mmCIF file of C-alpha atoms in Angstrom:
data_model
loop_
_atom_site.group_PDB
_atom_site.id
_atom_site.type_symbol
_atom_site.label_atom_id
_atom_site.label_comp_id
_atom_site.label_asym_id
_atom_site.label_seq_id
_atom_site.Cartn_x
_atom_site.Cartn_y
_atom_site.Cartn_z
ATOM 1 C CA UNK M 1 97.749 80.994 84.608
ATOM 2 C CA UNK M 2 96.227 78.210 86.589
ATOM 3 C CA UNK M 3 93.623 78.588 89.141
ATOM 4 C CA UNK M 4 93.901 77.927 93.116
ATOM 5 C CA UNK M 5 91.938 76.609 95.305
ATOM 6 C CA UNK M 6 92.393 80.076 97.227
ATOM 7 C CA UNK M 7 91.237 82.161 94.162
ATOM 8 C CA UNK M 8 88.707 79.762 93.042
ATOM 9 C CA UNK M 9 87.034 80.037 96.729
ATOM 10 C CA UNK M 10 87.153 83.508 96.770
ATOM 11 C CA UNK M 11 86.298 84.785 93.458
ATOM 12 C CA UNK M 12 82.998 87.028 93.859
ATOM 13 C CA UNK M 13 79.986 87.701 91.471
ATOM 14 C CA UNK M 14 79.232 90.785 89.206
ATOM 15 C CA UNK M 15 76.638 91.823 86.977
ATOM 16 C CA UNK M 16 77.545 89.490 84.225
ATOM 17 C CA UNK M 17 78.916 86.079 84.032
ATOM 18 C CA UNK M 18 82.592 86.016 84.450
ATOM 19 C CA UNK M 19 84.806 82.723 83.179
ATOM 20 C CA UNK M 20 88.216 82.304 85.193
ATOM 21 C CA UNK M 21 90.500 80.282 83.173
ATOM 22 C CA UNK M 22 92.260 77.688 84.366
ATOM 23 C CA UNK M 23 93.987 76.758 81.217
ATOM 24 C CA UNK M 24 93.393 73.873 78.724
ATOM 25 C CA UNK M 25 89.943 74.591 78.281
ATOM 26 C CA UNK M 26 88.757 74.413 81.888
ATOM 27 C CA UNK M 27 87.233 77.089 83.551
ATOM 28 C CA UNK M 28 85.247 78.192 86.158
ATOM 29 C CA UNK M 29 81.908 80.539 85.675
ATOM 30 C CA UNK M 30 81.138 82.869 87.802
ATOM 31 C CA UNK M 31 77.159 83.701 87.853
ATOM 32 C CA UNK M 32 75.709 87.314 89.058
ATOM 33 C CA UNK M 33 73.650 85.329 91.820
ATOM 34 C CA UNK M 34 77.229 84.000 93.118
ATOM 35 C CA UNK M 35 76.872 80.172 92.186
ATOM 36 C CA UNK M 36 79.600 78.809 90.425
ATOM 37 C CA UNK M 37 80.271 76.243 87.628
ATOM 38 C CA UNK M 38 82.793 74.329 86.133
ATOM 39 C CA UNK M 39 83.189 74.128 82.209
ATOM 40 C CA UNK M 40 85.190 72.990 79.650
ATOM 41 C CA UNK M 41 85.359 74.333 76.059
ATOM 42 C CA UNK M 42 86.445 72.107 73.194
ATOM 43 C CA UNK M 43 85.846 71.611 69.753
ATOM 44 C CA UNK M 44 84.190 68.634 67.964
ATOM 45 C CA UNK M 45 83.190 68.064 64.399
ATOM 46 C CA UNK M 46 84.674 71.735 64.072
ATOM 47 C CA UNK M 47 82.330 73.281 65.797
ATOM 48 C CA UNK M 48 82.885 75.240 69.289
ATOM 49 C CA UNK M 49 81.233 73.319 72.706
ATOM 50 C CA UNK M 50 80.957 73.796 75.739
ATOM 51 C CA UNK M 51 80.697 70.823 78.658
ATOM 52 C CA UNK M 52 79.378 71.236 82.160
ATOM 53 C CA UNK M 53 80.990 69.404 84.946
ATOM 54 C CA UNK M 54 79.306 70.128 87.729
ATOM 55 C CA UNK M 55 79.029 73.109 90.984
ATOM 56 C CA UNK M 56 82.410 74.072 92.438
ATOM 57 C CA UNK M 57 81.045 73.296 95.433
ATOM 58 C CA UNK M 58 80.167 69.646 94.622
ATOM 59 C CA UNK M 59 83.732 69.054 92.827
ATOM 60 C CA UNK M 60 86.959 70.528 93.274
ATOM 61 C CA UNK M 61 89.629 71.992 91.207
ATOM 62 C CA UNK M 62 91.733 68.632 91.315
ATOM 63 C CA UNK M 63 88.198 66.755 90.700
ATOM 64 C CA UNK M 64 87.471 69.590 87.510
ATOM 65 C CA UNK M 65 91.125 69.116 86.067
ATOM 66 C CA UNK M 66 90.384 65.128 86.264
ATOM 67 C CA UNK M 67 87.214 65.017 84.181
ATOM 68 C CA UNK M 68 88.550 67.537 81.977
ATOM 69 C CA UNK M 69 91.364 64.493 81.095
ATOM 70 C CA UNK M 70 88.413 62.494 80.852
ATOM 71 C CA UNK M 71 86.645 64.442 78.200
ATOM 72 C CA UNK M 72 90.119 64.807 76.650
ATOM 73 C CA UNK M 73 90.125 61.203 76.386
ATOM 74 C CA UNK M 74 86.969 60.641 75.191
ATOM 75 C CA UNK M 75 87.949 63.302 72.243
ATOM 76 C CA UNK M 76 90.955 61.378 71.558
ATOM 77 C CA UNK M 77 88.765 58.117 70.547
ATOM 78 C CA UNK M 78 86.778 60.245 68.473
ATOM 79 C CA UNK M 79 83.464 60.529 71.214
ATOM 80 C CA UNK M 80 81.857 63.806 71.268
ATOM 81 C CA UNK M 81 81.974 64.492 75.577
ATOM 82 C CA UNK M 82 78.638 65.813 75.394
ATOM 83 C CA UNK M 83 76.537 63.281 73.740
ATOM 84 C CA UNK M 84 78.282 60.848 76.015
ATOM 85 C CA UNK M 85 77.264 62.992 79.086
ATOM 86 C CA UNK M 86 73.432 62.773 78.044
ATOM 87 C CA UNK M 87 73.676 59.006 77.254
#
C-alpha cells in the first residue's frame, strides 16, 4: 500500500523503530524519540543495503519517491547509491 502525506504526518513513535512501507523499497522510519527518516532498501553486489535520504521533515513523500528513482537509476548503470552518496 502506498503511503500519504496524511499517514506519513501522523504516524507516532513507540518503543522500537517502526518502518512504514511505501512500496518499492522506500520507506519511512519511525524512531522512539519521534524523528523520522526516509530509507530505501536495495540490493547491490548481492548483498542487502540500506540508503538514507534525508528527515521527513526536510523532504517530502513526492521528494522521497523522486530520489528513490534516482538511486534506481544509478543501480541501473551499475553504481552502488551509497558509495555515490559519500563521494
Amino acid at each position: 500500500m502506498r503511503l500519504t502525506d496524511i499517514v506519513v504526518k501522523n504516524a507516532k513513535p513507540s518503543e522500537k523503530p517502526t518502518k512504514i512501507s511505501d512500496g518499492k523499497g522506500l520507506y519511512l522510519l519511525v524512531h522512539p524519540n519521534g524523528s523520522k527518516y526516509w530509507q530505501a532498501a536495495y540490493r547491490f553486489d548481492g548483498k542487502q543495503k540500506v540508503f538514507s535520504i534525508i528527515t521527513y521533515s526536510t523532504v517530502s513523500l513526492a521528494e522521497a519517491r523522486t530520489s528513490l528513482l534516482e538511486m534506481k537509476s544509478l543501480l541501473a548503470s551499475g553504481i552502488d547509491p551509497l558509495q555515490q552518496k559519500r563521494l
